[in-house]
Coordinates of C-alpha atoms and ligand atoms in Angstrom, one line a residue:
M288 CA 0.0 0.0 0.0
K289 CA 1.3 3.5 -0.8
N290 CA 0.7 6.6 1.3
A291 CA -1.0 9.9 0.5
R292 CA -1.5 13.0 2.6
M293 CA -4.1 15.7 2.3
V294 CA -4.3 19.0 4.2
V295 CA -7.5 21.0 3.8
E296 CA -7.6 24.6 5.1
K297 CA -11.0 26.2 5.1
N298 CA -9.7 29.6 4.1
F299 CA -7.9 28.4 1.0
K300 CA -10.7 28.9 -1.5
L301 CA -10.7 28.4 -5.2
S302 CA -14.2 29.5 -6.2
E303 CA -17.9 29.3 -5.6
V304 CA -19.4 26.5 -7.7
D305 CA -21.9 27.8 -10.2
P306 CA -25.0 25.5 -10.0
K307 CA -24.9 25.4 -13.9
L308 CA -21.8 23.1 -13.5
F309 CA -24.3 20.3 -12.8
S310 CA -26.2 20.5 -16.2
S311 CA -26.9 18.0 -18.9
F312 CA -28.0 17.7 -22.4
I313 CA -31.0 16.2 -24.4
E314 CA -30.7 16.2 -28.2
H315 CA -33.1 15.1 -30.8
I316 CA -31.0 12.0 -31.4
G317 CA -31.6 8.3 -31.3
R318 CA -34.0 7.5 -28.4
A319 CA -33.2 10.5 -26.2
V320 CA -36.5 12.2 -26.9
Y321 CA -38.7 9.6 -28.5
T322 CA -39.0 6.6 -26.2
G323 CA -36.6 8.4 -23.8
I324 CA -38.2 11.3 -22.1
Y325 CA -41.4 11.0 -24.3
E326 CA -43.4 7.9 -24.9
P327 CA -47.1 8.3 -25.1
G328 CA -48.7 4.9 -24.2
H329 CA -45.9 4.0 -21.7
K330 CA -47.4 2.9 -18.4
T331 CA -45.8 5.8 -16.6
A332 CA -46.6 8.4 -19.3
D333 CA -48.4 11.5 -18.1
E334 CA -51.0 13.5 -20.0
Q335 CA -48.4 15.0 -22.3
G336 CA -46.7 11.7 -23.0
F337 CA -43.7 12.2 -20.7
R338 CA -42.4 9.2 -18.9
Q339 CA -42.7 9.7 -15.2
D340 CA -40.0 7.1 -14.5
V341 CA -37.5 9.2 -16.4
I342 CA -38.6 12.4 -14.8
D343 CA -38.1 10.8 -11.3
L344 CA -34.5 9.9 -12.1
V345 CA -33.8 13.3 -13.7
K346 CA -35.1 14.9 -10.5
D347 CA -32.9 12.6 -8.4
L348 CA -29.9 13.7 -10.4
N349 CA -30.6 17.3 -9.5
V350 CA -29.8 18.7 -13.0
T351 CA -29.6 22.5 -13.1
L352 CA -30.0 23.1 -16.9
V353 CA -30.6 20.8 -19.8
R354 CA -29.1 21.9 -23.1
Y355 CA -31.6 21.5 -26.0
P356 CA -32.2 20.5 -28.9
G357 CA -28.7 19.7 -30.0
G358 CA -25.9 18.9 -30.8
N359 CA -25.4 18.2 -34.4
F360 CA -29.2 18.0 -34.9
L361 CA -29.4 21.8 -34.1
S362 CA -27.5 22.8 -37.3
G363 CA -30.3 21.5 -39.6
Y364 CA -33.3 22.2 -37.3
N365 CA -36.0 24.8 -38.0
W366 CA -37.5 25.4 -34.6
V367 CA -40.8 26.6 -36.2
D368 CA -41.4 22.9 -37.2
G369 CA -41.8 22.1 -33.5
I370 CA -44.5 24.6 -32.5
G371 CA -48.3 24.7 -32.9
P372 CA -50.8 21.9 -33.1
K373 CA -49.0 18.6 -33.3
E374 CA -51.1 17.3 -36.2
D375 CA -50.0 20.2 -38.3
R376 CA -46.3 19.8 -37.7
P377 CA -44.2 18.5 -40.5
V378 CA -42.2 15.3 -40.5
R379 CA -38.7 16.0 -41.6
L380 CA -35.4 14.4 -42.5
D381 CA -32.8 15.0 -39.9
L382 CA -29.5 14.9 -41.9
A383 CA -27.3 15.0 -38.8
W384 CA -28.3 11.5 -37.6
H385 CA -30.0 10.0 -40.7
T386 CA -33.3 10.0 -38.8
I387 CA -37.0 10.8 -39.4
E388 CA -37.9 13.7 -37.1
P389 CA -41.7 13.7 -36.3
N390 CA -41.5 17.1 -34.5
E391 CA -43.9 15.9 -31.8
I392 CA -41.7 17.6 -29.3
G393 CA -40.6 21.2 -29.7
I394 CA -39.5 24.0 -27.5
D395 CA -42.9 24.5 -25.8
E396 CA -43.2 20.8 -24.8
F397 CA -39.5 20.7 -23.7
V398 CA -40.0 23.7 -21.4
D399 CA -43.0 21.9 -19.9
W400 CA -40.9 18.7 -19.4
A401 CA -38.0 20.7 -17.8
K402 CA -40.4 22.2 -15.3
K403 CA -41.7 18.7 -14.4
A404 CA -38.2 17.5 -14.0
N405 CA -37.2 20.4 -11.7
T406 CA -34.7 21.7 -14.2
A407 CA -34.5 24.5 -16.7
V408 CA -33.6 24.8 -20.4
M409 CA -30.3 25.9 -21.9
G410 CA -31.4 27.0 -25.4
A411 CA -29.5 26.8 -28.6
V412 CA -29.9 28.6 -32.0
N413 CA -29.1 27.1 -35.3
M414 CA -25.9 28.5 -36.9
G415 CA -25.8 25.9 -39.7
T416 CA -28.9 26.3 -41.9
G417 CA -30.2 28.9 -39.5
T418 CA -29.7 32.7 -39.7
P419 CA -29.3 35.5 -37.1
R420 CA -32.8 36.4 -37.9
S421 CA -34.3 32.9 -37.1
A422 CA -32.2 33.0 -33.9
G423 CA -33.8 36.3 -32.9
E424 CA -37.3 35.0 -33.7
L425 CA -36.8 32.0 -31.5
L426 CA -35.7 34.2 -28.7
E427 CA -38.6 36.6 -29.2
Y428 CA -41.0 33.6 -29.2
C429 CA -39.5 32.3 -26.0
N430 CA -38.8 35.3 -23.9
F431 CA -40.8 38.3 -25.1
P432 CA -43.8 38.8 -22.8
G433 CA -46.4 39.5 -25.6
G434 CA -47.8 41.9 -28.1
T435 CA -45.5 40.9 -31.0
Y436 CA -46.0 38.4 -33.8
W437 CA -43.7 35.7 -32.3
S438 CA -44.6 36.2 -28.6
D439 CA -48.3 36.2 -29.4
L440 CA -47.8 33.0 -31.3
R441 CA -46.3 31.4 -28.1
I442 CA -49.4 32.6 -26.2
K443 CA -51.7 31.3 -28.8
N444 CA -49.8 27.9 -28.5
G445 CA -50.7 27.8 -24.9
H446 CA -47.9 29.5 -23.0
K447 CA -49.0 32.8 -21.7
E448 CA -45.9 33.3 -19.6
P449 CA -42.6 33.7 -21.4
H450 CA -40.3 30.7 -21.1
N451 CA -37.5 33.0 -19.9
I452 CA -34.6 30.9 -21.1
K453 CA -31.6 32.7 -19.8
T454 CA -28.6 30.8 -21.3
W455 CA -28.2 30.2 -25.1
C456 CA -25.7 28.5 -27.3
I457 CA -24.9 30.2 -30.6
G458 CA -24.7 27.1 -32.7
N459 CA -23.0 23.8 -32.1
E460 CA -19.5 22.6 -33.0
M461 CA -19.3 24.9 -35.9
D462 CA -15.6 24.0 -36.3
G463 CA -16.5 20.5 -37.3
P464 CA -16.6 19.5 -41.0
W465 CA -19.4 17.0 -40.0
Q466 CA -21.6 19.9 -39.0
I467 CA -24.5 20.8 -41.4
C468 CA -23.3 24.0 -43.0
H469 CA -20.0 24.1 -41.1
L470 CA -18.1 27.4 -41.2
D471 CA -14.6 28.5 -40.9
A472 CA -13.6 30.5 -37.8
V473 CA -13.8 33.9 -39.5
D474 CA -17.2 33.2 -41.0
Y475 CA -18.6 31.8 -37.8
G476 CA -17.1 34.6 -35.7
K477 CA -18.8 37.2 -37.9
K478 CA -22.1 35.3 -37.9
A479 CA -22.0 34.6 -34.2
L480 CA -21.3 38.3 -33.4
E481 CA -24.3 39.5 -35.5
T482 CA -26.5 36.8 -33.9
A483 CA -25.4 37.9 -30.4
K484 CA -26.2 41.5 -31.1
I485 CA -29.7 40.7 -32.3
M486 CA -30.3 38.3 -29.4
K487 CA -29.1 40.8 -26.7
W488 CA -31.1 43.6 -28.3
I489 CA -34.2 41.4 -27.9
D490 CA -33.4 40.4 -24.3
N491 CA -30.3 41.8 -22.6
S492 CA -30.8 39.6 -19.6
I493 CA -29.6 36.5 -21.5
E494 CA -26.2 34.9 -21.4
L495 CA -24.6 33.6 -24.6
V496 CA -22.2 30.8 -25.3
V497 CA -20.1 31.0 -28.4
C498 CA -18.7 27.8 -30.0
G499 CA -15.2 26.9 -29.1
S500 CA -13.4 23.9 -30.5
S501 CA -15.3 20.6 -30.7
H502 CA -12.4 18.9 -28.9
S503 CA -8.7 19.4 -28.3
L504 CA -7.6 17.1 -31.1
M505 CA -9.2 19.3 -33.8
P506 CA -6.5 20.5 -36.3
T507 CA -8.0 24.0 -36.0
Y508 CA -7.6 24.0 -32.2
P509 CA -6.8 26.5 -30.6
E510 CA -6.7 28.9 -33.5
W511 CA -10.4 28.5 -33.9
D512 CA -11.0 29.7 -30.4
R513 CA -8.7 32.7 -30.7
I514 CA -10.3 33.8 -34.0
V515 CA -13.8 33.3 -32.8
L516 CA -13.1 35.2 -29.6
E517 CA -11.4 38.0 -31.5
H518 CA -14.7 38.5 -33.3
T519 CA -17.1 38.1 -30.4
Y520 CA -15.3 38.7 -27.1
E521 CA -17.4 41.6 -25.8
A522 CA -20.7 40.3 -27.1
V523 CA -20.7 36.8 -25.4
D524 CA -20.3 35.4 -22.0
Y525 CA -18.9 31.9 -22.4
L526 CA -16.7 29.9 -24.8
S527 CA -17.7 26.3 -25.2
L528 CA -15.6 23.2 -24.9
H529 CA -16.5 19.6 -25.7
R530 CA -14.6 16.4 -24.9
Y531 CA -15.4 12.7 -24.7
Y532 CA -13.0 10.0 -23.6
E533 CA -12.9 6.3 -24.3
N534 CA -10.8 3.4 -23.3
F535 CA -8.5 2.2 -26.1
D536 CA -7.7 -1.0 -24.2
N537 CA -5.4 0.9 -21.9
N538 CA -6.9 1.3 -18.4
K539 CA -4.0 3.3 -17.1
E540 CA -4.3 6.0 -19.8
F541 CA -8.1 5.9 -19.6
L542 CA -8.1 6.5 -15.8
A543 CA -5.8 9.4 -16.4
S544 CA -8.3 11.1 -18.8
F545 CA -8.9 13.8 -16.1
L546 CA -5.4 15.1 -16.7
D547 CA -6.0 15.6 -20.4
M548 CA -9.3 17.4 -19.6
D549 CA -7.4 19.6 -17.1
N550 CA -4.8 20.4 -19.7
F551 CA -7.5 21.2 -22.2
I552 CA -9.3 23.6 -19.9
R553 CA -6.0 25.4 -19.0
S554 CA -5.1 25.9 -22.6
V555 CA -8.5 27.2 -23.5
C556 CA -8.3 29.7 -20.6
A557 CA -4.8 30.7 -21.9
T558 CA -6.3 31.3 -25.4
A559 CA -9.2 33.3 -24.0
D560 CA -6.8 35.4 -21.7
Y561 CA -4.6 36.1 -24.8
V562 CA -7.7 37.7 -26.5
K563 CA -8.6 39.5 -23.3
A564 CA -5.1 41.1 -23.3
L565 CA -5.2 41.8 -27.0
K566 CA -8.5 43.6 -26.6
R567 CA -7.4 45.4 -23.4
S568 CA -10.6 44.0 -22.0
K569 CA -11.6 44.0 -18.3
K570 CA -13.9 41.0 -18.8
T571 CA -12.8 37.5 -18.1
M572 CA -14.2 34.9 -20.5
Y573 CA -15.8 32.0 -18.6
L574 CA -16.1 28.5 -20.1
S575 CA -19.1 26.3 -20.8
F576 CA -18.0 22.6 -21.0
D577 CA -21.3 21.8 -22.6
E578 CA -20.5 18.3 -23.7
W579 CA -18.5 15.9 -21.5
N580 CA -18.6 12.2 -20.9
I581 CA -17.2 8.8 -21.8
W582 CA -18.2 7.8 -25.3
Y583 CA -17.1 4.8 -27.3
Q584 CA -17.1 6.4 -30.7
K585 CA -17.2 3.3 -32.8
K586 CA -18.5 3.6 -36.2
Q587 CA -22.3 3.6 -36.0
K588 CA -24.1 0.8 -37.8
E589 CA -25.9 2.0 -41.0
H590 CA -29.6 2.2 -40.4
P591 CA -32.4 2.9 -42.8
W592 CA -34.3 6.2 -42.5
Q593 CA -36.5 5.7 -39.4
Q594 CA -37.7 7.4 -36.2
A595 CA -35.8 7.1 -33.0
P596 CA -33.1 4.6 -34.1
E597 CA -31.0 2.9 -31.3
I598 CA -27.9 4.9 -31.8
L599 CA -25.0 5.8 -29.5
E600 CA -26.5 3.6 -26.7
D601 CA -23.3 3.0 -24.8
Q602 CA -23.4 0.6 -21.9
Y603 CA -21.2 2.0 -19.1
S604 CA -19.0 -0.1 -17.0
L605 CA -17.7 0.3 -13.5
L606 CA -14.3 1.4 -14.9
D607 CA -16.1 4.0 -17.1
A608 CA -17.8 5.4 -13.9
I609 CA -14.6 5.7 -12.0
T610 CA -12.9 7.5 -14.9
F611 CA -16.0 9.7 -15.2
G612 CA -15.5 10.6 -11.5
G613 CA -12.0 11.9 -12.3
L614 CA -13.5 14.1 -15.0
A615 CA -16.1 15.4 -12.6
I616 CA -13.4 16.3 -10.1
T617 CA -11.5 18.2 -12.8
L618 CA -14.6 20.3 -13.5
L619 CA -15.0 21.2 -9.9
N620 CA -11.3 22.0 -9.6
N621 CA -11.7 24.4 -12.5
S622 CA -14.9 26.0 -11.2
D623 CA -13.2 29.4 -11.2
R624 CA -13.4 29.4 -15.0
V625 CA -15.8 26.6 -16.0
K626 CA -19.2 27.9 -15.0
I627 CA -21.4 25.6 -17.1
A628 CA -20.9 21.9 -17.7
C629 CA -23.3 19.6 -19.4
L630 CA -23.1 15.9 -19.0
A631 CA -23.8 14.7 -22.6
Q632 CA -26.2 13.3 -22.6
L633 CA -29.1 12.5 -20.2
V634 CA -31.3 9.7 -21.5
N635 CA -30.4 6.7 -23.7
T636 CA -27.9 8.3 -26.0
I637 CA -24.5 8.2 -24.1
A638 CA -26.4 8.7 -21.0
P639 CA -26.7 7.9 -17.2
I640 CA -30.4 7.0 -17.7
F641 CA -31.4 4.1 -19.9
T642 CA -34.9 3.1 -20.9
E643 CA -36.5 0.1 -22.5
K644 CA -39.1 1.0 -25.2
G645 CA -42.4 0.3 -23.6
G646 CA -40.7 -1.0 -20.5
R647 CA -38.1 -0.7 -17.8
I648 CA -35.6 1.9 -16.8
I649 CA -32.1 1.6 -15.3
K650 CA -29.4 3.7 -13.9
Q651 CA -26.1 3.3 -15.7
S652 CA -22.8 3.2 -13.7
I653 CA -22.0 6.9 -14.5
Y654 CA -25.3 7.9 -12.9
Y655 CA -23.8 7.6 -9.4
P656 CA -20.7 9.9 -9.6
F657 CA -22.8 12.5 -11.4
R658 CA -25.5 12.3 -8.7
D659 CA -22.8 12.6 -6.0
I660 CA -21.2 15.8 -7.4
S661 CA -24.6 17.3 -8.2
K662 CA -25.8 16.6 -4.7
F663 CA -22.7 17.2 -2.7
G664 CA -20.6 19.4 -4.9
R665 CA -22.5 22.7 -4.3
G666 CA -20.6 25.3 -2.2
T667 CA -17.1 26.6 -2.4
V668 CA -14.3 24.6 -3.9
L669 CA -11.2 24.6 -1.7
K670 CA -7.6 24.2 -2.6
P671 CA -6.3 21.3 -0.6
I672 CA -2.7 20.2 -0.6
V673 CA -2.6 16.6 -1.8
I674 CA 0.7 14.7 -1.8
A675 CA 0.2 11.4 -3.6
P676 CA 2.3 9.2 -5.8
A677 CA 2.3 10.0 -9.5
I678 CA 1.6 7.7 -12.5
E679 CA 3.4 8.3 -15.7
T680 CA 1.0 8.7 -18.7
S681 CA 1.0 10.1 -22.2
Y682 CA -0.8 13.2 -20.7
G683 CA 2.1 13.8 -18.2
D684 CA 2.4 12.6 -14.6
A685 CA -1.0 12.1 -13.2
T686 CA -1.6 12.1 -9.5
M687 CA -2.8 8.7 -8.2
L688 CA -5.4 10.6 -6.2
P689 CA -7.3 13.3 -8.1
T690 CA -9.2 15.1 -5.4
S691 CA -11.7 17.9 -5.0
V692 CA -13.0 19.4 -1.8
V693 CA -16.2 21.4 -1.5
Y694 CA -17.1 23.3 1.6
N695 CA -20.7 24.3 2.1
E696 CA -20.5 26.7 5.0
E697 CA -24.2 27.5 5.1
A698 CA -25.2 23.8 5.2
G699 CA -22.2 23.0 7.5
E700 CA -20.9 20.3 5.2
L701 CA -17.5 19.4 3.9
N702 CA -17.3 16.9 1.1
V703 CA -14.2 15.3 -0.3
F704 CA -14.3 13.6 -3.7
C705 CA -11.4 11.5 -4.8
V706 CA -10.5 8.7 -7.1
N707 CA -7.7 6.2 -6.7
I708 CA -6.7 5.7 -10.3
S709 CA -4.2 2.9 -9.6
E710 CA -5.1 -0.6 -10.7
E711 CA -2.4 -2.0 -8.4
E712 CA -2.3 -0.2 -5.1
D713 CA -4.6 0.9 -2.4
L714 CA -3.7 4.2 -0.8
L715 CA -3.4 4.9 2.9
L716 CA -4.7 8.5 3.0
N717 CA -3.9 10.8 6.0
M718 CA -6.3 13.7 6.1
D719 CA -5.6 16.8 8.1
L720 CA -8.7 18.9 8.6
R721 CA -7.7 20.8 11.7
S722 CA -8.8 24.2 10.4
F723 CA -12.4 23.2 10.7
G724 CA -12.2 22.3 14.4
D725 CA -14.0 19.2 15.3
L726 CA -15.9 17.5 12.5
E727 CA -18.3 14.6 12.4
M728 CA -17.7 12.1 9.7
V729 CA -21.1 11.3 8.2
E730 CA -20.6 9.1 5.2
H731 CA -18.0 7.4 3.0
I732 CA -19.7 6.5 -0.3
I733 CA -17.6 4.2 -2.5
L734 CA -18.0 2.9 -6.0
N735 CA -15.6 0.0 -6.7
G736 CA -15.6 -3.7 -7.3
D737 CA -13.7 -6.7 -8.6
D738 CA -15.1 -6.7 -12.1
L739 CA -14.2 -3.4 -13.7
H740 CA -16.1 -4.3 -16.8
A741 CA -19.4 -4.9 -14.9
V742 CA -22.4 -3.1 -16.4
N743 CA -26.0 -2.7 -15.3
T744 CA -28.7 -4.3 -17.4
F745 CA -32.5 -4.4 -17.4
D746 CA -32.3 -7.9 -15.8
Q747 CA -29.6 -7.0 -13.4
P748 CA -29.9 -3.3 -12.8
D749 CA -27.8 -3.1 -9.6
I750 CA -24.6 -4.9 -10.5
V751 CA -22.8 -1.5 -10.4
K752 CA -23.9 0.7 -7.5
P753 CA -22.3 2.5 -4.7
S754 CA -21.9 1.2 -1.2
N755 CA -21.0 2.8 2.2
L756 CA -17.8 2.1 4.1
P757 CA -17.8 2.4 7.9
V758 CA -17.3 5.9 9.3
K759 CA -15.1 7.0 12.2
D760 CA -17.3 7.7 15.3
G761 CA -17.0 10.9 17.3
K762 CA -15.4 14.2 16.6
V763 CA -12.4 14.1 14.2
D764 CA -10.0 16.7 13.1
S765 CA -7.7 14.4 11.2
L766 CA -8.0 10.8 10.1
E767 CA -6.4 8.0 8.3
M768 CA -8.3 5.8 5.8
V769 CA -7.7 3.4 3.0
I770 CA -8.7 4.5 -0.5
P771 CA -9.0 1.2 -2.4
K772 CA -7.5 0.8 -5.9
V773 CA -9.7 1.9 -8.8
S774 CA -12.4 3.5 -6.7
W775 CA -14.6 6.6 -6.6
N776 CA -15.1 8.0 -3.1
V777 CA -17.2 10.7 -1.5
I778 CA -16.1 11.3 2.1
R779 CA -18.6 13.5 3.9
F780 CA -18.3 15.6 7.1
K781 CA -20.6 17.8 9.2
T782 CA -18.9 20.9 10.4
K783 CA -21.6 21.9 12.9
Ligands
LIG269 O1 -23.5 14.2 -28.0 C1 -23.4 13.6 -29.3 C2 -22.8 14.5 -30.3 O2 -21.5 14.8 -30.0 C3 -23.4 15.9 -30.4 O3 -24.5 15.9 -31.3 C4 -22.3 16.7 -31.0 O4 -22.4 18.1 -30.6 C5 -21.1 16.0 -30.6 O5 -20.2 15.8 -31.6

């Protein structure tokens, strides 16, 4: 067993966590919407056709915002197809995912669903086939109180009160040649600026996210980000990042994915800060990590044109969940710059929640670390000193114990999240928490197991699930505990 030491000082603060860090994403893709959140005729469906079993789990995940409606789908989507009487809505081809889109769900229904699921919508405007004008019209439809063509149409369609969607993405992954009507950085920068102007003229209380690079391996990264920000810096509030990780049969590298994510965030911040200096701006650009997850991007099987095909339905293992935990820790540890993060996605498509058409629902392994950070990661991220062995990886030397500590002074809670990424060694961790005075240890949640490839299935839904380790009784101001190899841990204390 190796040793690690952690000193947590309550006055060493990194940042308040923005609740938007615990957001997610529903795209019109595969079975995310149709037979995911929406399945009229399902035994739990409500009067609008929304599955109550899905709503219950989304509520349990405590999701702040849900980005909608895409994703790649966004770049070919005409939002007007999704409003008004359902029987009048057109059935369209979705070219992004080779799918038939029935348009039974549109912005009005999605806002209703979000309310039922105790969450809110992060909107997105089409920058592929869409125009600055159509973006403005969508915003007017959603947020303008009434008395204009678009706002009155919303009222006529049954929503008297404005939707008040406060956060909007200006397009999706516009740097990607796979995007419908992909643009180069200069063209996108100009279009995004004009769109931002129109949108903020309509409602200056909104916040806007401009497209950064689709991932750090893009040949245009980070020039794309620099050029886009040079065009839009003062008009937008966040720059987006997307990144998915997968295991290329190398557990050591996979478990160290958090380090690559951290490097990516730092280099995007550096790029944004370069533009800040160039523009002599006083404003700091925040980041919206609005797609992150594990995703096995194997080539999708060809499928005929159809509604709601079973695409991107990854089954997540215990190892995936533990690696995912490292990514979640990295987001918390960058909460001074990353203010929005969307787990991509939420239901069926690369998702923590998985439904059976007409039937059951299960929690995938990644459900648990997401729920933990969303539930216990609200407060102030501290800057602990962690001394732990390092593991050499292609991303650099990765600490064996990625850790994040969140202090919620108001609730009197101190929560330590950590992952032991070693496959070989348990860690004996010595924690020094003296600055808090006497603490009460309330819980040690752990997700680990002998079979790293175990997955939950409809027949065996609880193969991968967290358990609780014994806690130390009485008041503590320091303690020693074993952090088992390949494990996700949440160690919780009451401070009063
Ligand atoms: O989340 C799946 C896809 O990944 C999204 O549609 C796209 O934005 C990204 O490439």
